[in-house]
mmCIF file with all atom_site columns, C-alpha atoms and ligand atoms in Angstrom:
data_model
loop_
_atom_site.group_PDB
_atom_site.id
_atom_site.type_symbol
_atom_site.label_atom_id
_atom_site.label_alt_id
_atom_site.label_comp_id
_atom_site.label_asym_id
_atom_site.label_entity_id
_atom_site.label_seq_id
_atom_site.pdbx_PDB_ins_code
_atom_site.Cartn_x
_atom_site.Cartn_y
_atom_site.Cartn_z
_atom_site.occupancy
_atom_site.B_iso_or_equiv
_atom_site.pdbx_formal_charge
_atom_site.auth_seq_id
_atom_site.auth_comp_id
_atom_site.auth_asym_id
_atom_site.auth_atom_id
_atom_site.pdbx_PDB_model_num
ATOM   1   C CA  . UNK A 1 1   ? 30.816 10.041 4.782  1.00 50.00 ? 26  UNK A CA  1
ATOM   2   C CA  . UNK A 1 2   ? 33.066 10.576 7.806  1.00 49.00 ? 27  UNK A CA  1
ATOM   3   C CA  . UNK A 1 3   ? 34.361 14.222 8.073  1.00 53.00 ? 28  UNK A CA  1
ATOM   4   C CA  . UNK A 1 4   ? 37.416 15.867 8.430  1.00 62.00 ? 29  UNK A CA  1
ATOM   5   C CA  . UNK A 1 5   ? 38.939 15.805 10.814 1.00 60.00 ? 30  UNK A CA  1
ATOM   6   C CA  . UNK A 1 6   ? 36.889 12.598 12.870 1.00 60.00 ? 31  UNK A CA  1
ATOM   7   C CA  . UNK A 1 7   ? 35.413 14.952 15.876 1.00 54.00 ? 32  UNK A CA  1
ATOM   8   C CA  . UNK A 1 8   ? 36.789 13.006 18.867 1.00 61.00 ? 33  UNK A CA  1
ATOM   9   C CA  . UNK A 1 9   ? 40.288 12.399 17.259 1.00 83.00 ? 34  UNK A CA  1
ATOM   10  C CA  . UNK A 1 10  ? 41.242 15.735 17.820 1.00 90.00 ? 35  UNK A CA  1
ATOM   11  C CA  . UNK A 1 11  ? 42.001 18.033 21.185 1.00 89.00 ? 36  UNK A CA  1
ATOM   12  C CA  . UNK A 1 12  ? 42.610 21.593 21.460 1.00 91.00 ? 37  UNK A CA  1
ATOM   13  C CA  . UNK A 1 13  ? 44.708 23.132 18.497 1.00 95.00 ? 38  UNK A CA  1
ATOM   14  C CA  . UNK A 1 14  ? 48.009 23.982 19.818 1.00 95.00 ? 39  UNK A CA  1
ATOM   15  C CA  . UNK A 1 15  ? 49.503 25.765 16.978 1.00 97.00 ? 40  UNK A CA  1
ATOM   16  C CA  . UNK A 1 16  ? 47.719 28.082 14.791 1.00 97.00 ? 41  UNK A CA  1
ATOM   17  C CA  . UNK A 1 17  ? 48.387 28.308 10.782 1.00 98.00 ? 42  UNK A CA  1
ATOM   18  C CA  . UNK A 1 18  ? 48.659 31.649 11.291 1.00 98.00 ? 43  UNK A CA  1
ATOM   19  C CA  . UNK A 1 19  ? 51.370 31.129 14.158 1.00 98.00 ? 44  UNK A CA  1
ATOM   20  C CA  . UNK A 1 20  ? 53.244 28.055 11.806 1.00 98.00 ? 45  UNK A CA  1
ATOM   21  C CA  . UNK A 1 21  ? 53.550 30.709 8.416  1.00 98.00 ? 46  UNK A CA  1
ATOM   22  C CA  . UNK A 1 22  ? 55.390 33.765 10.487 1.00 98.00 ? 47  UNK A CA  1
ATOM   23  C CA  . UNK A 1 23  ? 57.889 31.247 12.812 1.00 98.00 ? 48  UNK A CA  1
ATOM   24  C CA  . UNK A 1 24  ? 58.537 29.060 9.349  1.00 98.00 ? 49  UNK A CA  1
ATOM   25  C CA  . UNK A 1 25  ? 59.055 33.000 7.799  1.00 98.00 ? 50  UNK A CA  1
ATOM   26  C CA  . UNK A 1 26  ? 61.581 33.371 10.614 1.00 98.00 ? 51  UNK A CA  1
ATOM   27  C CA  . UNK A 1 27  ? 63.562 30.527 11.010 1.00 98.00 ? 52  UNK A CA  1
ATOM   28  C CA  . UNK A 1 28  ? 63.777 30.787 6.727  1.00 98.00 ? 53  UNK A CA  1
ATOM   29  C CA  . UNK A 1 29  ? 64.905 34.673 8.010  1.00 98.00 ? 54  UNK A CA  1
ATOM   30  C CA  . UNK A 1 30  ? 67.747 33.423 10.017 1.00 98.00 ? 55  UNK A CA  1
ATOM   31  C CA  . UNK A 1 31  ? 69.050 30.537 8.149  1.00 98.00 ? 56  UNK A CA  1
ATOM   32  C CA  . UNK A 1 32  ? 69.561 32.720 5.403  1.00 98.00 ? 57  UNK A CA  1
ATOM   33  C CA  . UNK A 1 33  ? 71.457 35.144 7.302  1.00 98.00 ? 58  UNK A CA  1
ATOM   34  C CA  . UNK A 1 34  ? 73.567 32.352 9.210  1.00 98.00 ? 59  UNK A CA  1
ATOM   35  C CA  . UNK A 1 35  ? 74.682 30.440 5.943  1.00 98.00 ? 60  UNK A CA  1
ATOM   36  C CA  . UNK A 1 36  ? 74.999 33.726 3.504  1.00 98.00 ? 61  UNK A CA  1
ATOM   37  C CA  . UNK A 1 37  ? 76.931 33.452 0.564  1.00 98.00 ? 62  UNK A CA  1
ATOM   38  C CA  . UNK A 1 38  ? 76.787 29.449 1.138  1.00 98.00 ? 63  UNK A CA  1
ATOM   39  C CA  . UNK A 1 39  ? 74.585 26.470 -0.606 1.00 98.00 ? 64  UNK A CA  1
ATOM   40  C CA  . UNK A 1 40  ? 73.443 24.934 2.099  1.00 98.00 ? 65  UNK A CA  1
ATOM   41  C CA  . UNK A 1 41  ? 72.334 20.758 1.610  1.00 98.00 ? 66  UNK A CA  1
ATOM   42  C CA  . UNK A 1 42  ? 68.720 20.914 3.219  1.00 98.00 ? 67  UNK A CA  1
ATOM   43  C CA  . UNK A 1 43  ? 67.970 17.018 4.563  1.00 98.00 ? 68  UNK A CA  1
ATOM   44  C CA  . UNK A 1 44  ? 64.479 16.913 5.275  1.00 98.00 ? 69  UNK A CA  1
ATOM   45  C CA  . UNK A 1 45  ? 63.372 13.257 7.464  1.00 97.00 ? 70  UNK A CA  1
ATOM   46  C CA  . UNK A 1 46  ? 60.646 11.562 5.775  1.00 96.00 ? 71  UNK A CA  1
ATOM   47  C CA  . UNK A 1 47  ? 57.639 11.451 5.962  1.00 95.00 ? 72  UNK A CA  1
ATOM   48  C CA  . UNK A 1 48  ? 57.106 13.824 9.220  1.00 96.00 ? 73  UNK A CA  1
ATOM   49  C CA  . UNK A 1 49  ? 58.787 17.039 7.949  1.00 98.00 ? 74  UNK A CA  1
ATOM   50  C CA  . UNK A 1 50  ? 57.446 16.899 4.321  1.00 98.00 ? 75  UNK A CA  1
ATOM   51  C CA  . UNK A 1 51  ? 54.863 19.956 4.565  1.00 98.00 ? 76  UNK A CA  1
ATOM   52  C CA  . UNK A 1 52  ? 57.238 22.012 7.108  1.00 98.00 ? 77  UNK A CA  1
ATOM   53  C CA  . UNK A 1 53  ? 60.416 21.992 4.813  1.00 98.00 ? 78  UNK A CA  1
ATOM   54  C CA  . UNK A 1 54  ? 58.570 22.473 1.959  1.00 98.00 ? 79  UNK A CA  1
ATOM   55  C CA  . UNK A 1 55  ? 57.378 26.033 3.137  1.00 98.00 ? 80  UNK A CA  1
ATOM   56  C CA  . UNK A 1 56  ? 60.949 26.318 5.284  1.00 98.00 ? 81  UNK A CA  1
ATOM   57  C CA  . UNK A 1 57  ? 63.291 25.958 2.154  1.00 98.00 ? 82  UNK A CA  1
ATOM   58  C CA  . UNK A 1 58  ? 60.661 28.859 0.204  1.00 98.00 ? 83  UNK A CA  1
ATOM   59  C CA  . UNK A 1 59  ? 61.637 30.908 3.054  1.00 98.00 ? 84  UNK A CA  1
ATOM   60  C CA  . UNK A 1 60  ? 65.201 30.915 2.574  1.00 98.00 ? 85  UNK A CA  1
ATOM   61  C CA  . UNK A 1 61  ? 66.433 33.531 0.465  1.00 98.00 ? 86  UNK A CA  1
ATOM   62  C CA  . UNK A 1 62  ? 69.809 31.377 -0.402 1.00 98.00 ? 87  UNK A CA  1
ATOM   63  C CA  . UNK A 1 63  ? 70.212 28.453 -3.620 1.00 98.00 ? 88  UNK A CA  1
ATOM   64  C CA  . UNK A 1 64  ? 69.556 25.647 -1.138 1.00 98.00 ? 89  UNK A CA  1
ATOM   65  C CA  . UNK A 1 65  ? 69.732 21.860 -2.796 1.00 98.00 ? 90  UNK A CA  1
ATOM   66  C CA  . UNK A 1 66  ? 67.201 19.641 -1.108 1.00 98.00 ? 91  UNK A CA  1
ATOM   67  C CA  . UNK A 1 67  ? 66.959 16.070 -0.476 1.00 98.00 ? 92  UNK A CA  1
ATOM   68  C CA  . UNK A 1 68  ? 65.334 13.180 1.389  1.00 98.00 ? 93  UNK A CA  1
ATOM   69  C CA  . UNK A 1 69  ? 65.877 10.401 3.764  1.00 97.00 ? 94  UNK A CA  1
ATOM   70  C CA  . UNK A 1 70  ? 63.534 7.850  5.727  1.00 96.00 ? 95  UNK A CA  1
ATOM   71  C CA  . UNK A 1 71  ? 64.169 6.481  9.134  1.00 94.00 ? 96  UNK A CA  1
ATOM   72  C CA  . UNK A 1 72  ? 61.991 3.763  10.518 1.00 87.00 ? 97  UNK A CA  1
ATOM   73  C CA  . UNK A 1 73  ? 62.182 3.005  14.197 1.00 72.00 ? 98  UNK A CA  1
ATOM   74  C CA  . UNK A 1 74  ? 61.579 0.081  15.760 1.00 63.00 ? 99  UNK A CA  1
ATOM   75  C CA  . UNK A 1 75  ? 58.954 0.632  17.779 1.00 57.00 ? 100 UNK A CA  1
ATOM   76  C CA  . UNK A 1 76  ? 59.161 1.574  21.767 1.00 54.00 ? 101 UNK A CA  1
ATOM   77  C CA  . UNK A 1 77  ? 61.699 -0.930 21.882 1.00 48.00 ? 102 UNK A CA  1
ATOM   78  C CA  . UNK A 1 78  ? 63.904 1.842  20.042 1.00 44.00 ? 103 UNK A CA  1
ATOM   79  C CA  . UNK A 1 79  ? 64.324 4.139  23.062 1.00 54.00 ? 104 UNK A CA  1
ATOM   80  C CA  . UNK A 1 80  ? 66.068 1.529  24.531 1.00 50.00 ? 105 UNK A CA  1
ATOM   81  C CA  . UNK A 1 81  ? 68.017 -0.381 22.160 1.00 60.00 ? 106 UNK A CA  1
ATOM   82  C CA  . UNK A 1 82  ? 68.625 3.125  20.332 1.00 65.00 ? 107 UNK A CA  1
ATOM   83  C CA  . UNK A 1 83  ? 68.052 1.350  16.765 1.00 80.00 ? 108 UNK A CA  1
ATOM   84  C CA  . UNK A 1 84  ? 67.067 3.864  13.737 1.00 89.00 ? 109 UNK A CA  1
ATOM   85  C CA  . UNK A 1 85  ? 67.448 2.030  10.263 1.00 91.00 ? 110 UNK A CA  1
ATOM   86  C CA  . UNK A 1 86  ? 67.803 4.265  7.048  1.00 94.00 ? 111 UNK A CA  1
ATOM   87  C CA  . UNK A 1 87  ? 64.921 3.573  4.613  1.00 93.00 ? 112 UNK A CA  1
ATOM   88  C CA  . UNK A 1 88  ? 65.271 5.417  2.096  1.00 95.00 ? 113 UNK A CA  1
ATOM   89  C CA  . UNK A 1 89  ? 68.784 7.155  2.117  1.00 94.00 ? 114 UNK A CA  1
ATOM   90  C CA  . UNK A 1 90  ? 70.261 10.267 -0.104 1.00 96.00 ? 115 UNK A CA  1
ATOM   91  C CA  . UNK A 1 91  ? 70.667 10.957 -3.841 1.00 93.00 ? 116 UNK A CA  1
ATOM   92  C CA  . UNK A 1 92  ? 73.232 13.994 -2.689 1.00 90.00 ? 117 UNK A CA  1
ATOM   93  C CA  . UNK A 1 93  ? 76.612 13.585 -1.656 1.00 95.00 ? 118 UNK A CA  1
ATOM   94  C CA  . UNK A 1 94  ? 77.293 14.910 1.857  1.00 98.00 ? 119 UNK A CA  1
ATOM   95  C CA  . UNK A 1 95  ? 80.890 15.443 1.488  1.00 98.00 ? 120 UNK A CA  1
ATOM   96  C CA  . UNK A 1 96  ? 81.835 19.109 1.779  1.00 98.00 ? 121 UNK A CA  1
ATOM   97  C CA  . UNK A 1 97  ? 78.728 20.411 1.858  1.00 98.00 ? 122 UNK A CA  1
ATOM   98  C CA  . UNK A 1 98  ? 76.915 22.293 4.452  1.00 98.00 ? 123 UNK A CA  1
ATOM   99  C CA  . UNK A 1 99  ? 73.917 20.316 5.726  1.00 98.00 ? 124 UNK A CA  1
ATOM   100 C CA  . UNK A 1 100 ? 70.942 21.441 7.637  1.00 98.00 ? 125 UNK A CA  1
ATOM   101 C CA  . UNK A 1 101 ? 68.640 18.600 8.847  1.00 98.00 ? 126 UNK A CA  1
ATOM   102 C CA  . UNK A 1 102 ? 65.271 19.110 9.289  1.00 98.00 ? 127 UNK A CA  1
ATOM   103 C CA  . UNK A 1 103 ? 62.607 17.010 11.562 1.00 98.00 ? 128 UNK A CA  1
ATOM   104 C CA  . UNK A 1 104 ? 59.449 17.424 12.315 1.00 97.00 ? 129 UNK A CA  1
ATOM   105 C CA  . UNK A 1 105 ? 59.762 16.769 15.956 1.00 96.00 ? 130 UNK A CA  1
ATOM   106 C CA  . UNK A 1 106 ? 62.423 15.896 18.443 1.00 93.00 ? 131 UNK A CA  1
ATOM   107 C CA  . UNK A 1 107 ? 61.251 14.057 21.146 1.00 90.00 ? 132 UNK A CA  1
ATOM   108 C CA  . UNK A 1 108 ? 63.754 11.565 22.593 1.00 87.00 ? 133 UNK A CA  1
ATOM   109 C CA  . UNK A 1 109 ? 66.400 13.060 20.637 1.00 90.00 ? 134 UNK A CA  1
ATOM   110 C CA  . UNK A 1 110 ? 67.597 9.461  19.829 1.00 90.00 ? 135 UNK A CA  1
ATOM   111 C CA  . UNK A 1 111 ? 67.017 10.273 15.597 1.00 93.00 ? 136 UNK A CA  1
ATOM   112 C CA  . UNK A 1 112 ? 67.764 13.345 15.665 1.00 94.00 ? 137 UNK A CA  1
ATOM   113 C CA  . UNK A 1 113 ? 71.611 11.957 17.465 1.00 93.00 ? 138 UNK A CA  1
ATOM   114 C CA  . UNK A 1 114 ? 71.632 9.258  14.980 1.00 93.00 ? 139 UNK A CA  1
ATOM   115 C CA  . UNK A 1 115 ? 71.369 11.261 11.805 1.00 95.00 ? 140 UNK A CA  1
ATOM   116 C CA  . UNK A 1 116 ? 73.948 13.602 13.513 1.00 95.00 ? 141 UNK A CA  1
ATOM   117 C CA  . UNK A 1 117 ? 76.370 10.707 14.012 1.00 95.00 ? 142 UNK A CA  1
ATOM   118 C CA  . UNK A 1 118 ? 75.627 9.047  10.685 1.00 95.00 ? 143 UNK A CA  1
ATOM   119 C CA  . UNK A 1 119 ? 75.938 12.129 8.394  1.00 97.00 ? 144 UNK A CA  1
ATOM   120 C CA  . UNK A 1 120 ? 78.536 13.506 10.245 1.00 97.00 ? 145 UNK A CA  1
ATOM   121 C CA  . UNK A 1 121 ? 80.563 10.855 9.094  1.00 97.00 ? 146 UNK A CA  1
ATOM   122 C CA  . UNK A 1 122 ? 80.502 11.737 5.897  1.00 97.00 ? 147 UNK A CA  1
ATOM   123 C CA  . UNK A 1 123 ? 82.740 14.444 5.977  1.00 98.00 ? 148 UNK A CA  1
ATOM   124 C CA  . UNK A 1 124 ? 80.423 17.705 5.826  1.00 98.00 ? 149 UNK A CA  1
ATOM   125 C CA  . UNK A 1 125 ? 82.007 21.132 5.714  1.00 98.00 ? 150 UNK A CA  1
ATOM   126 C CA  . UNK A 1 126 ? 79.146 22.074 8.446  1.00 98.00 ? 151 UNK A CA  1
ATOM   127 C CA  . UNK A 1 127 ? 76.220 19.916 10.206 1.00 98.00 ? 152 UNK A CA  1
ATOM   128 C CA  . UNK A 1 128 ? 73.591 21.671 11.461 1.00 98.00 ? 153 UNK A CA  1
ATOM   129 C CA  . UNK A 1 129 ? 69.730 20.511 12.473 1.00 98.00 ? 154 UNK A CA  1
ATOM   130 C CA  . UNK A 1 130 ? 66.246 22.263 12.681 1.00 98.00 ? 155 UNK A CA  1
ATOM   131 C CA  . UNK A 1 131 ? 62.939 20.797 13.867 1.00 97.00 ? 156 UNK A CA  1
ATOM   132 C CA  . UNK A 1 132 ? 59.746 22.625 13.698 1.00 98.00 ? 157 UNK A CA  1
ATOM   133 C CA  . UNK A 1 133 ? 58.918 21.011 17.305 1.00 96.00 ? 158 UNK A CA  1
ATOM   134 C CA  . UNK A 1 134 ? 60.882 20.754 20.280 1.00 94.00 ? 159 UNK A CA  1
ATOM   135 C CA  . UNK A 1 135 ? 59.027 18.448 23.085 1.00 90.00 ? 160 UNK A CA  1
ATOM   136 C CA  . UNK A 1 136 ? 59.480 20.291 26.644 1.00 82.00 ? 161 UNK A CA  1
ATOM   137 C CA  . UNK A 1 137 ? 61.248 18.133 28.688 1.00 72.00 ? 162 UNK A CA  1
ATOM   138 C CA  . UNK A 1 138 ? 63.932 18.942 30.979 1.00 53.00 ? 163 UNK A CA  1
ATOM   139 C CA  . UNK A 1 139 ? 65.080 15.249 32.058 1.00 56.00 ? 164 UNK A CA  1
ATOM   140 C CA  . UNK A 1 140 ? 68.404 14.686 31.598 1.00 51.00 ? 165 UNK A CA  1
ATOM   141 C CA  . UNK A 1 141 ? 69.439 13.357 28.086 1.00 55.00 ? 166 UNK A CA  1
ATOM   142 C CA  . UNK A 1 142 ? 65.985 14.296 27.126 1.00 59.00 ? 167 UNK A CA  1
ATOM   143 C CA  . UNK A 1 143 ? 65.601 16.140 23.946 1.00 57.00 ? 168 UNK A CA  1
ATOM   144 C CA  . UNK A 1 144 ? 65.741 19.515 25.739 1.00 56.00 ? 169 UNK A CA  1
ATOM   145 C CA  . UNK A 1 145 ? 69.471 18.345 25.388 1.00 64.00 ? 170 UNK A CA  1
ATOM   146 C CA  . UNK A 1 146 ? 70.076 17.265 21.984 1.00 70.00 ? 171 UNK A CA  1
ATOM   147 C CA  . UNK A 1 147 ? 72.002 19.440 19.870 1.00 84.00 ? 172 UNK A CA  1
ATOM   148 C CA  . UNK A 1 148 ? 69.407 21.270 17.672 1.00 95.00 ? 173 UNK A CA  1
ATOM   149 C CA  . UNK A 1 149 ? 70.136 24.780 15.828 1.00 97.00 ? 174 UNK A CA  1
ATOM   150 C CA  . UNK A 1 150 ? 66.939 26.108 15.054 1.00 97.00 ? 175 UNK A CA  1
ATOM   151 C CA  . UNK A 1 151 ? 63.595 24.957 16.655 1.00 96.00 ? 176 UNK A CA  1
ATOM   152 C CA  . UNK A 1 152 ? 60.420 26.291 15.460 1.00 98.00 ? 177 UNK A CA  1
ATOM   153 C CA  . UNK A 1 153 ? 57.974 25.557 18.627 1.00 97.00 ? 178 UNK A CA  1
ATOM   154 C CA  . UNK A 1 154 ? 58.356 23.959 22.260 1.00 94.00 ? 179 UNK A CA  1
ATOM   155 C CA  . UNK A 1 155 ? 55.516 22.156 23.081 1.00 93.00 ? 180 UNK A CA  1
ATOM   156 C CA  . UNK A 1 156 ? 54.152 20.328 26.439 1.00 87.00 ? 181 UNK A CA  1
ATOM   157 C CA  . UNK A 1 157 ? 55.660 17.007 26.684 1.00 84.00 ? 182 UNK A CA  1
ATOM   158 C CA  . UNK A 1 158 ? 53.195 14.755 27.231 1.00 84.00 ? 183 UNK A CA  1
ATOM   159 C CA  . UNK A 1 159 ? 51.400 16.109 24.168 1.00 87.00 ? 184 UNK A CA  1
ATOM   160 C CA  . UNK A 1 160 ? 50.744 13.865 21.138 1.00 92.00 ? 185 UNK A CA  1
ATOM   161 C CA  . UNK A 1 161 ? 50.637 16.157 18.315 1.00 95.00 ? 186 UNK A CA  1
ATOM   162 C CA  . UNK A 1 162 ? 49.148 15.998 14.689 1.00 96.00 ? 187 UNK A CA  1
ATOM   163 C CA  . UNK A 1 163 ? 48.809 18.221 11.495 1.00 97.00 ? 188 UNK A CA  1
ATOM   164 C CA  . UNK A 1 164 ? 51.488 19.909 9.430  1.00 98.00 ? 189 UNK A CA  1
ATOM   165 C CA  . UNK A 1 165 ? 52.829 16.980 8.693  1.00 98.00 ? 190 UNK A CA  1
ATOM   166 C CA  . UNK A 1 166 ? 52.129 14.623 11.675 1.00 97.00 ? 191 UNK A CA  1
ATOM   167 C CA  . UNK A 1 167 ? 50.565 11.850 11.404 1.00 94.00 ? 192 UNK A CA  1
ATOM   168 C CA  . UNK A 1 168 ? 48.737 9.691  13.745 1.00 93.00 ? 193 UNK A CA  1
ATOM   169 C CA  . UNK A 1 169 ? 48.571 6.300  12.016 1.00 90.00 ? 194 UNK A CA  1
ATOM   170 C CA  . UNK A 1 170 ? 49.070 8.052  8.920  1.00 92.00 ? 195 UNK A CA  1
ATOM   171 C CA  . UNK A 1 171 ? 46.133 10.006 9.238  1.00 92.00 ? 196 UNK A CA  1
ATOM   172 C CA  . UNK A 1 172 ? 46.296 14.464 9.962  1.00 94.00 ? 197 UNK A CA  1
ATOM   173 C CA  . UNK A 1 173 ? 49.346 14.743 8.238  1.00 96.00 ? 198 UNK A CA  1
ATOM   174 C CA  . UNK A 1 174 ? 47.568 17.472 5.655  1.00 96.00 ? 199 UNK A CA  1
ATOM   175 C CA  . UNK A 1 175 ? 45.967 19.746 9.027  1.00 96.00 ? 200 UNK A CA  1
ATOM   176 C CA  . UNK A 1 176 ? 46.666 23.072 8.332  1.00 97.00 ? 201 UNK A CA  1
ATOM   177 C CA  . UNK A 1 177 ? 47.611 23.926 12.076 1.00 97.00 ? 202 UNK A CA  1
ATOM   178 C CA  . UNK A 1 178 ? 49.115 21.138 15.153 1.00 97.00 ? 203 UNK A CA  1
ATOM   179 C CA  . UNK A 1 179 ? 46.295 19.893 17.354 1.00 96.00 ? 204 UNK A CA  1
ATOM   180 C CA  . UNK A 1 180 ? 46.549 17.834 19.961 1.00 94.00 ? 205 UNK A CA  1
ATOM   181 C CA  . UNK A 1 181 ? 45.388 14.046 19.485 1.00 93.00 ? 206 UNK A CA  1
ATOM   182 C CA  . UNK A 1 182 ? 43.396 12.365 21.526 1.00 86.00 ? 207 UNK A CA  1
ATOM   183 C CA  . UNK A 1 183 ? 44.694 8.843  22.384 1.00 74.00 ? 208 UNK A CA  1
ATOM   184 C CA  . UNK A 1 184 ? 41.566 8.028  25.363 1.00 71.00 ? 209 UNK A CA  1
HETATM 185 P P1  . 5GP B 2 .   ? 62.709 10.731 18.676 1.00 69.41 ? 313 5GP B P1  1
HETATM 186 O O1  . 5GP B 2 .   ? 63.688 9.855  17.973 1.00 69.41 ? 313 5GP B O1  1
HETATM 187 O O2  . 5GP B 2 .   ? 63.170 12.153 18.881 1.00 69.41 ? 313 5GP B O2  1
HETATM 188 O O3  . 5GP B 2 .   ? 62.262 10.107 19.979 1.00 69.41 ? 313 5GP B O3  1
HETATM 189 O O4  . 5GP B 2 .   ? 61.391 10.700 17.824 1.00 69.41 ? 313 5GP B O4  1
HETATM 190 C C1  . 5GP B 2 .   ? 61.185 11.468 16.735 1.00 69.41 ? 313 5GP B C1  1
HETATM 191 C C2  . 5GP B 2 .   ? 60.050 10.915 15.904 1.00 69.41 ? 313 5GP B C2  1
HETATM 192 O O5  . 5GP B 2 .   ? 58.974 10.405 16.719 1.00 69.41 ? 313 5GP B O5  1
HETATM 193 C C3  . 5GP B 2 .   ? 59.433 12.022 15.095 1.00 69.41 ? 313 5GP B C3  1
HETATM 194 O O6  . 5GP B 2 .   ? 60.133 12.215 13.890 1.00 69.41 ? 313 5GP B O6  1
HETATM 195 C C4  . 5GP B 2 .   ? 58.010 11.532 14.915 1.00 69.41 ? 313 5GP B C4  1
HETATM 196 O O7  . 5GP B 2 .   ? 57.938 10.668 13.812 1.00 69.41 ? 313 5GP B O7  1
HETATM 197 C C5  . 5GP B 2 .   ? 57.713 10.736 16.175 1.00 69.41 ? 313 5GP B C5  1
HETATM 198 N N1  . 5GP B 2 .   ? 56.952 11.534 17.167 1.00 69.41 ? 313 5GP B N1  1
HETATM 199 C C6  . 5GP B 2 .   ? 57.364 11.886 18.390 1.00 69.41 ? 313 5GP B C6  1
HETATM 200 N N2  . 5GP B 2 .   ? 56.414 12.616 19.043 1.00 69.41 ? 313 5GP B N2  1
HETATM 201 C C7  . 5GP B 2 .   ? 55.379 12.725 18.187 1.00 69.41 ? 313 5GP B C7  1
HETATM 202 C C8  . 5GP B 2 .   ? 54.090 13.381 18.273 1.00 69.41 ? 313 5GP B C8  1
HETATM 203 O O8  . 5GP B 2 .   ? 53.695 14.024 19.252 1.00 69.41 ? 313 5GP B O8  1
HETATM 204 N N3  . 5GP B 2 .   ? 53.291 13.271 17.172 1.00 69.41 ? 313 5GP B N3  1
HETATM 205 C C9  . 5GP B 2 .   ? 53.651 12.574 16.055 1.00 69.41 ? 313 5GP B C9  1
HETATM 206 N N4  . 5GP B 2 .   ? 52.776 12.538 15.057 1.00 69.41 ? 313 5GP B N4  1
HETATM 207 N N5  . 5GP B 2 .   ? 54.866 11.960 15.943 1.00 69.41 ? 313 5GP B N5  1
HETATM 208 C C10 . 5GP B 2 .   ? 55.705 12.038 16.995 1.00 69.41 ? 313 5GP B C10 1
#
C-alpha cells in the first residue's frame, strides 16, 4: 500500500498545525469583534476552503449562517480571459445581509474580484472577504492588490501549496498542516 502522504509529492511544510489553529483562533477573534451585535452570512468557496472555514466559523463567537458556492475556472486560459463560472451557487439570500467570503487562497485575485462583483450585486448590507492564504506578490494587479479583509498567511509566490484543504489533483486536501508540493 502506498503511504500517506507519497514521499516525493511533498516539500518542506510551510505552515505548521500548530501555527494554522492560533491564526484561525485569531482571525475568528477579530471577526467577532468587527461584526458584533451582527449575523454575519459566512460564504465559504468550494471545495478549497472547506476544512479552514469549518474551524474559522467555530472561532467566531457571533450566530453566523453559513453557506456554499463552487467556482470552476477554466483552466490557465482563465487569467486571461478572466472567466469564473458558478457551479454550485447559494441556498441563502444575499440581500441585506452582511457577507464575509472566505477562500482558501488568493492568488491572481481574479475569483476572489469576481465573487466580489457578483455578490455585490445582490444588494448586501456589507461585503467583506477572508482567505487563509495570501500569495506574495507585489506585481501590479497581482493579488497583493485585491481587496481582501482578513488574510490568515502570506506565502512565497512561486509556492504550490497543499493540505488544509488544498488539493493537488484532488489529492492533500485532509494534511493537517500546508506543505509545499513538488511539481519536478
Ligand atoms: P485566483 O483566482 O486567485 O488566481 O486563484 C484562486 C484559486 O486557485 C484557489 O481558490 C485555488 O483553487 C487555486 N490555487 C492557487 N494557488 C494554489 C496553490 O498553491 N495550491 C492549490 N492547491 N491551489 C491553488
Amino acid at each position: 500500500m502506498t503511504s500517506f502522504p507519497t514521499p516525493g509529492d511533498l516539500g518542506e511544510t510551510l505552515i505548521g498545525e500548530e501555527q494554522i489553529a492560533a491564526r484561525v483562533a485569531e482571525l475568528g477573534e477579530q471577526i467577532s469583534l468587527d461584526y458584533a451585535g451582527r449575523n454575519p452570512l459566512v460564504i465559504a468557496v468550494l471545495k478549497g476552503s472547506a476544512i479552514f472555514v469549518a474551524d474559522l466559523v467555530r472561532s467566531i463567537e457571533l450566530p453566523i449562517t453559513l453557506d456554499f458556492l463552487a467556482v470552476s475556472s477554466y483552466g490557465e486560459a482563465t487569467k486571461n480571459s478572466g472567466v469564473v463560472k458558478i457551479v454550485k451557487d447559494l441556498d441563502q439570500d444575499v440581500s441585506g445581509r452582511d457577507v464575509l467570503i472566505v477562500e482558501d487562497i488568493v492568488d491572481s485575485g481574479l475569483t476572489l474580484r469576481y465573487l466580489l462583483e457578483y455578490l455585490g450585486g445582490q444588494q448586501p448590507t456589507s461585503l467583506k472577504s477572508c482567505t487563509l492564504l495570501l500569495r506574495d506578490d507585489q506585481e501590479a494587479g497581482g493579488p497583493a492588490d485585491a481587496p481582501v479583509d482578513y488574510v490568515g498567511f502570506k506565502i512565497p509566490s512561486s509556492a504550490f501549496v497543499v493540505g488544509y484543504g488544498l488539493d493537488a489533483a484532488q489529492k492533500y486536501r485532509n494534511l493537517r498542516y500546508i506543505a509545499e508540493y513538488r511539481t519536478d
